[in-house]
Short mmCIF file of C-alpha atoms in Angstrom, two decimals:
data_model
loop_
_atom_site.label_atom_id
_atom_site.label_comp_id
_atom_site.label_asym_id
_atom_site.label_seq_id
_atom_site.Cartn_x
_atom_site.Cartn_y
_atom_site.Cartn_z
CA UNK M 1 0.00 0.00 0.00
CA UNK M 2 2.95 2.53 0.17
CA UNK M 3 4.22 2.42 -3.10
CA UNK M 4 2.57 5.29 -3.99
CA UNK M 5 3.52 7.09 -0.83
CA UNK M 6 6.22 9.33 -1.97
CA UNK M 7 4.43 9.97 -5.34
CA UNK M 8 2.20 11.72 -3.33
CA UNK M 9 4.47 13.57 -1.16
CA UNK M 10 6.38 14.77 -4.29
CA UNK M 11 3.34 15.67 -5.83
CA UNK M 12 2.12 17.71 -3.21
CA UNK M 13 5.79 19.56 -2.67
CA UNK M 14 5.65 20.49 -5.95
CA UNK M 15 2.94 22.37 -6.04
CA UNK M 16 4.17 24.31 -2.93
CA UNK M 17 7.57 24.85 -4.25
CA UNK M 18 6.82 28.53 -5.16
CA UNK M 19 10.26 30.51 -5.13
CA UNK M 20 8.88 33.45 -3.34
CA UNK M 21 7.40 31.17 -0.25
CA UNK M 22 10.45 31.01 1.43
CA UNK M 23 10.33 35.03 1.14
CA UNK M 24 6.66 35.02 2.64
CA UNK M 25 7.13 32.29 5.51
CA UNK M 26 10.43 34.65 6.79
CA UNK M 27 8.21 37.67 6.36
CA UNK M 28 5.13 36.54 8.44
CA UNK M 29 7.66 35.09 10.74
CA UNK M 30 9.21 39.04 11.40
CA UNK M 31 5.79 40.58 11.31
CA UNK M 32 3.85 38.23 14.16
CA UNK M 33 7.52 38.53 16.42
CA UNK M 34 8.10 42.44 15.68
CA UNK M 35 4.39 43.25 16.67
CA UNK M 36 4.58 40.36 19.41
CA UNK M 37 7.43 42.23 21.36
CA UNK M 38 6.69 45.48 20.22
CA UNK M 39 3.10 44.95 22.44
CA UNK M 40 4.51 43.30 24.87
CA UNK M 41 7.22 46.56 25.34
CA UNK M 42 4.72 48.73 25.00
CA UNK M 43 3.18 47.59 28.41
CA UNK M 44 6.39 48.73 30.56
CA UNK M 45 4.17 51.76 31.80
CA UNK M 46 1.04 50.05 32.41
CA UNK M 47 2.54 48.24 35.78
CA UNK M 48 1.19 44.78 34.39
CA UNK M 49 4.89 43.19 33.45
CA UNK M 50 5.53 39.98 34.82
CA UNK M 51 8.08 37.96 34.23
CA UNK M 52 6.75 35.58 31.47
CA UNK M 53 5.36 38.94 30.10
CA UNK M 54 9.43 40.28 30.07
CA UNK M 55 10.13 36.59 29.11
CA UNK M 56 7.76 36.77 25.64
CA UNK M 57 9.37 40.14 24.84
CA UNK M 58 12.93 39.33 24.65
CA UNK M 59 11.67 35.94 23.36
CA UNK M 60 9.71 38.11 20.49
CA UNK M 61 12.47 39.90 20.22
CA UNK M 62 15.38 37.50 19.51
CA UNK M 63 13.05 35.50 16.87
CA UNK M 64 12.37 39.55 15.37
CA UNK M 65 16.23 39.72 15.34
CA UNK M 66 17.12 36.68 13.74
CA UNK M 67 14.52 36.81 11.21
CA UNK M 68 15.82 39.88 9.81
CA UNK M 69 18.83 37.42 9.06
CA UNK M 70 16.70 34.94 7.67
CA UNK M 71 14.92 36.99 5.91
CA UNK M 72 17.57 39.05 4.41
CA UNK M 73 18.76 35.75 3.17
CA UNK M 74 15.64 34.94 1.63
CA UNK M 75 15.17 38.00 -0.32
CA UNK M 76 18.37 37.93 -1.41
CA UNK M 77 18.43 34.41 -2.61
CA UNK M 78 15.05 35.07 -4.53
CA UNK M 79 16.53 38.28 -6.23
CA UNK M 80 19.81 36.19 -7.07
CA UNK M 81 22.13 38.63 -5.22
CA UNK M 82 24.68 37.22 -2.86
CA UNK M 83 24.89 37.77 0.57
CA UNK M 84 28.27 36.80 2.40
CA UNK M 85 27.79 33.05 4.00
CA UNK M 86 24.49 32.42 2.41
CA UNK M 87 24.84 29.42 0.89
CA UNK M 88 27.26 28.24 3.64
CA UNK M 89 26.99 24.82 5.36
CA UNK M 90 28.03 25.93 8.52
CA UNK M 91 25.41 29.05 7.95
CA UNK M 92 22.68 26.21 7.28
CA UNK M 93 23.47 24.43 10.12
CA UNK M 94 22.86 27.82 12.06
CA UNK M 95 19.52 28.03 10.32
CA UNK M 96 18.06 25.38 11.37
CA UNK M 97 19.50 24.53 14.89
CA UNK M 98 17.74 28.50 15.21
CA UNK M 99 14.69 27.71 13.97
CA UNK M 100 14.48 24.75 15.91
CA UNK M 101 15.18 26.50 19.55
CA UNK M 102 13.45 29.78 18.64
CA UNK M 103 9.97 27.45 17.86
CA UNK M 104 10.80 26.13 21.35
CA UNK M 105 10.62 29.20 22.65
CA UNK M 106 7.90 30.86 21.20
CA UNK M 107 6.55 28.12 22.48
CA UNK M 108 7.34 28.13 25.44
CA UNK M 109 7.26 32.45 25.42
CA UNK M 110 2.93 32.08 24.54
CA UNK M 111 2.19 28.90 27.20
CA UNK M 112 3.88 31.30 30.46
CA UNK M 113 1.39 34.27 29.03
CA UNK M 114 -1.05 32.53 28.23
CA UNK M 115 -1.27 30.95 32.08
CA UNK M 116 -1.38 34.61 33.71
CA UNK M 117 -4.63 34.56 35.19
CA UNK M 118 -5.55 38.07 34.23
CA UNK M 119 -4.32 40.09 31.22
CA UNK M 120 -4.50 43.50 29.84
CA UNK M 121 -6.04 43.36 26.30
CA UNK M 122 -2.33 44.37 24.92
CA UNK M 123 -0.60 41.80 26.83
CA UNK M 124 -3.52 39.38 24.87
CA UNK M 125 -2.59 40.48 21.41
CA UNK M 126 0.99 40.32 22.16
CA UNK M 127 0.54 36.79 23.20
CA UNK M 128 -2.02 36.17 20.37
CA UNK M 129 1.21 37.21 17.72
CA UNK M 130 3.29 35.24 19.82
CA UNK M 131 1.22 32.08 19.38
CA UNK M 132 1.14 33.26 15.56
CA UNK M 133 5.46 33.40 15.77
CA UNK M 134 5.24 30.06 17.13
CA UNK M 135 3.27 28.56 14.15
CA UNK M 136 5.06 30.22 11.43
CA UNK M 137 8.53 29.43 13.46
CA UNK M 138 7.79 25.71 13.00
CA UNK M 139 6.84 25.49 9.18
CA UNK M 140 10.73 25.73 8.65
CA UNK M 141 10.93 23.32 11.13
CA UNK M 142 8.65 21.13 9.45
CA UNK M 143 10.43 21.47 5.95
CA UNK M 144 13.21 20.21 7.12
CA UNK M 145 12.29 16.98 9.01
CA UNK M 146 9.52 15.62 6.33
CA UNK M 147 12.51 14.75 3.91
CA UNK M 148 14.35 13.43 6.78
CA UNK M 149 11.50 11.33 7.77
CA UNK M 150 10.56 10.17 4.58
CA UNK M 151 14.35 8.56 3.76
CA UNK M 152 14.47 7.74 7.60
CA UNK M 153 11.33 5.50 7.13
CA UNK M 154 13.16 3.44 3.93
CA UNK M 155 15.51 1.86 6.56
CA UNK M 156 16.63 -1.77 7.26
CA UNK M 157 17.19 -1.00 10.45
CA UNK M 158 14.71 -2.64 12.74
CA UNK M 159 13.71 1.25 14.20
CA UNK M 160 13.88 4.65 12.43
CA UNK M 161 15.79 5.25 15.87
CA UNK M 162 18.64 2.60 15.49
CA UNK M 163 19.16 3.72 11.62
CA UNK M 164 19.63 7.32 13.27
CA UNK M 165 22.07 6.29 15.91
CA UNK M 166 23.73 3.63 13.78
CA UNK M 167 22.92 1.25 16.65
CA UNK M 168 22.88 -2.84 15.28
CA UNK M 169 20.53 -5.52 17.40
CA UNK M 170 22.15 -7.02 20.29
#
């Protein structure tokens, strides 16, 4: 029954391989984390910041920061200009060991908001655009594992696990 598996897969990828939506994922990615912290710091007079409130901010704020990065890398890359590093394995490395701990983060930034028992409607839409970082944060994420799943899931090895580690049966 999965012959047809990775037909399908490709077929869908395909049609999602636009060049510009690499340009568009980085761009919602700056917009919900610039208006995320930007909220959040706009709060400092209002006497309602709490620590996961200060916590989301920087949070916001380091995923606003490195998205400019990514970003700049993106646009670049679409417009076929160079950018120094860009196109650098050590620099892709970077990428996605980032995008992997700021999703964790965001994560992690919207769940300590989002248990304050009461909020002002700011702190809300902060932590609304924060929830919003966290889902566009993972699509990169995502596009990175599915291939690594899909030739993970081809293996002799008894467990994707074991093919992973290189571990043999006892």
């Amino acid at each position: 029954g999965g012959e047809g598996t990775p037909s399908k897969v490709a077929a869908v990828v395909e049609q999602v391989r636009a060049p510009a939506l690499p340009v568009a994922l980085r761009a919602a990615i700056w917009l919900c984390s610039l208006i995320s912290w930007a909220v959040m710091a706009s709060t400092l007079g209002d006497g309602g910041r709490t620590n996961a409130g200060t916590f989301q901010m920087v949070c916001g704020l380091v995923v606003w920061l490195l998205s400019c990065l990514w970003l700049s890398a993106e646009i670049a890359t679409h417009l076929e200009a160079t950018l120094p590093l860009v196109g650098n394995p050590t620099m892709a490395k970077i990428e996605v060991y980032s995008d992997a701990v700021l999703s964790y983060l965001s994560f992690g930034a919207a769940c300590a908001v989002a248990a304050l028992p009461q909020t002002s409607s700011k702190v809300t839409a902060s932590n609304v655009f924060m929830w919003f970082t966290w889902l566009m944060q993972t699509l990169p994420m995502l596009a990175f594992l599915f291939p690594a799943l899909n030739v993970a899931a081809d293996t002799p090895q008894a467990t994707v696990l074991r093919a992973a580690l290189g571990t043999q049966r006892a």
